[in-house]
Structures are given as C-alpha cells and as structure tokens.
Amino acid sequence: MQIIDVNKINEPNTKLKEKYTQGHSKAYIETYGCQMNVADSEVVVSILNKNGFAYTDELNEADLILVNTCSIRENAETRVFNRLVHFKHLKKKKQGLLVGVIGCMAERLKEKLLEEEKLVDLVVGPDAYRDLPKLVQQAGSGQQAINVLLSREETYAEISPVRLDKNGVSAFVSIMRGCDNMCAYCVVPFTRGRERSRDPQSILNEVQELIDKGYKEVTLLGQNVDKYNWNKGEVNFAQLLEMTAQLNPKLRVRFSTSYPQDMTDEVLYAIAKYDNICKYIHLPVQSGSTRILDLMKRGYTREWYMNRITAIKNIIPDCAISSDFIAGFCGETEEDHKDTLSLMEWVGFDYSYMFKYSERPNTYAARNLKDDVPEDVKSRRLDEIIQVQNRLSLESNKKDVGKTFEVLVEGVSKKSENRLFGRNSQNKVIVFDKKDYQIGDYVQVKVVDCTSATLMGEAV
Ligand code: SAH
Ligand code: SF4
Ligand code: F3S
C-alpha cells in the first residue's frame, strides 16, 4: 500500500480543488469517544472551513463524511465499524462521496482501515489534521490517502475551533495533547502520542474569544491536566487555572481529567480561591486495590488516593468528586473487587463512569498479563459497582435537597418544554421551571426533590 507524502502533492485534481475552494463541498463529522475528540472535531471543521469546505450537520448533504473515532474499549470500535458499513452503502448511492476515519482508530489501525476492510477513503491520525485538505483532494482523485504521523509539538495552538455545539454557553478548550502515563490497559498513549502542553497565551486568547462571543463556561481538557507544564515549569496547571479564572469572574472554569498521582495541593488551593473555578473534580481511581493499581501501573496506592480525597475535602469542603472504574482487570480477585466497593463507600463519590475491562491489542496488559476474569464475573462485579454508585449518587443528591445553588442554564429539558436544565458548580444537573429565564442565564435555584441522576428545583 502506498502512503502518500502529502508534501509532495503538487498537482492536485483541479476539478476537485475547484469544488473545494469554491465552497461547494460539504463536510459532515460524527464524533465518538472523549471530550478531547469533541474539541478536535471543532479544530477539524475550522481547518476544513479555511480550505473551502462548508460544514453540514445533515448526513445526506455531505460530500465528505468524517468519523472521529475512539479505541478505548472494543465496543467503542465495534460501534464505529457498524457506522462505516452503513456509510459504505451510502457511497454506492452517492457518487464521489468520500468517507474518512480520523482520531484514535485511525492511529491504531492505520492502513488496515484502507486495505483489509476497504471501508474508507482516507485515514488521518490526531496529529495530522492540518493535512486533511490535501488528503481529501488525494482521496478524491482516487488514491488512498493516509497520514498517521504523531508529533511531539502539534497542539493546534493558533487554530480557532468552529464551535459545533448549539447552546453557545459552554465550550471545551484543549490545553494539552497526548499522554505519557502508560497505564497498563490503555491505548491512549499509542493513539495520541507523547504528552505536550499548549502555549498558555493561545489558551487564554481562545477563552477570551469565547467570552467575547457570550460563552459562560469553559472546560480545560487534557488526559492528565495536572501534568500541564509550559516551557519547563514557567506555567503549571494551578497557574493556568488561575490565569483562566482571572479573565472574567462571570466565566465558569472547569477542567478534566485530574490524575491522583499528580494532583497537587497547589491546584486544590487555586480551585478554593476562585468562586468561578467549579467545585468539581473528576479523579479516576480505576480500582480500590493497591495490588490491582500496581498491575495497572497507575503509580499510586489506595492510601495515596485516600490522602488526595482527604486533601480535597479539607481544602474545598463543598467539592463534588467523581471517578472512573474498571471491573475485572487482569488477576482481579473477589478480595480486590471488595476493596473497590469499600473505597467507593469511603469516598462517597457523587458520580462515576464504570466499565468492564476490555483488553486492547499491544498495551502492556495485553502483552504481559492474562485477561483471566470470566465475562460473567466481570459483568457481575460491574453491576455491583453500579449498584453502589447509584446509591451513593442518590445519597449525595438527597443532601442537596433544601439547598440553593447558582445554576448556569444550558438548555430546555428533554422531558418538558416548560422546564430548563443547567448545572451547579458541583456539575450536578438541576431542572426547574422556565418562567422568563433564558439559556446562558445564571439562576439561583432551590432544590426541592431529586433522583440519583438529577436534582429538581425552583428558581428563587
Ligand atoms: N486520562 C484519564 C482516562 C481516559 S480514558 C485517566 O487516566 O483518568 C477514560 C476511562 O476509560 C479510564 O479512566 C478508564 O476507566 C477507562 N478505560 C481505559 N482503558 C480501558 C480498557 N482497556 N478497558 C476498560 N476501560 C478502560
Ligand atoms: Fe490512559 Fe492512563 Fe493516560 Fe489516562 S492517564 S489516558 S488511563 S494512559
Ligand atoms: Fe477514546 Fe481516544 Fe479519547 S481512545 S477516550 S477518543 S483519547
């Protein structure tokens, strides 16, 4: 298979070029995976826009379909494969329709997507989006097009993302890319490459632009935001948080994801110091067993994690805490699983994302450990984790009944046109009567009732 060096393309298909440069071509993008992919899709649309593509959110209007993909678990990839089969049928009906895979599956599967599966026309990895316009032209003239080079520098720093969300209230801002942690189970270091931080000035410029457009909330994104480090310590994450919060006291600042090994008290004091830095930390623990954490290569123990939780509770008493869990990792015994349940109880997580372990090819775990917990045991353990979390979430929400929170309104409730929803600083969703309130307003809402997932309130 031929890998096209895009820098050597000097005779682009003129017909296609005309089509693109005159803005006659429409690109549609579907995004899977984490918030980072959501942010990347906005960068991709910005790059395409500058190169003559209009964006459409109507699949049947598209001349180019891009799927921004995730490899984190096998079922994430299966979903995308099913979608690609569907798009392949569409290609038969619409001549000239191009389909491209971008993001983590592009990086993990590379030319396999073009060759073995023959499902797509182009494959572009997360650090190669600047080459997309050229690669699309290449694919359009009938050649396979691929660029999956990872970079040590690329942060798309100066590219102003085209916001694809509809609410105009809350936006993601990427502050770093890649991950150097190499947790034993995880594909991210392979699909996103080495960790690198984005120029703080470009981050602040992007946030200021959002403020000027009327946005009220930003979420600073990285796989491990605590490792943010610009110019060998010139700006660390705590400082970046403060600088962002200082831009405007009415701007809410969120961030994700924090890492137990690296989260410093300095970060916690920064959160406590500013009213507009949200009192919510997503601090994935994965397992409550030190033995399993060691096998996972997470670099911390159960006790270390508990120490970090104690620090959060001391420094930011009203902080909500959520976590991620993996059930049934290699070698996990019933004892280890019980350690996870007891840690959950000890912390009292407000919310969690919970998964069954899914072995990913070429990771440390796939190469060195045995995926030996039977499927039914994994499922049962996951169920038990979910049960405990549901109860903890309900207990946490019940404690909020009677309290009043400042809610940033994000939209109209799916269940009723007369109700609005938004979140409080703790990231909890609150639903309340619309009255004259608008999307983007800050509203004081008193909580009157709750489920394990939602708070119901009345504006006061
Ligand atoms: N950078 C973040 C996590 C990003 S991936 C962190 O380290 O906390 C999001 C979550 O997916 C992880 O926290 C983990 O719980 C889950 N996950 C990652 N790899 C997985 C795998 N192979 N099987 C099951 N869950 C996995
Ligand atoms: Fe994956 Fe670990 Fe990096 Fe998170 S910190 S992205 S789990 S390697
Ligand atoms: Fe998935 Fe890639 Fe994010 S694997 S979780 S889309 S970094």
Coordinates of C-alpha atoms and ligand atoms in Angstrom, one line a residue, residues 72 179-183 185-189 223-224 259 286 298, ligand 2:
I72 CA -10.6 2.9 24.3
C179 CA -0.3 11.0 27.5
D180 CA 2.9 9.7 28.9
N181 CA 1.4 7.7 31.7
M182 CA 1.3 4.3 30.0
C183 CA -1.4 2.7 32.3
Y185 CA -4.7 -1.3 30.0
C186 CA -4.8 1.9 28.0
V187 CA -4.4 2.6 24.3
V188 CA -4.3 6.4 24.6
P189 CA -0.5 6.8 24.8
Q223 CA -5.7 13.3 29.6
N224 CA -3.8 14.4 32.7
Y259 CA -4.7 12.3 37.9
Q286 CA -10.0 2.7 38.5
R298 CA -1.2 3.6 37.9
Ligands
SF4_2 FE1 -4.8 6.2 29.6 FE2 -3.6 6.3 32.0 FE3 -3.1 8.2 30.1 FE4 -5.5 8.1 31.4 S1 -3.5 8.5 32.3 S2 -5.1 8.4 29.2 S3 -5.8 5.9 31.6 S4 -2.6 6.1 30.0

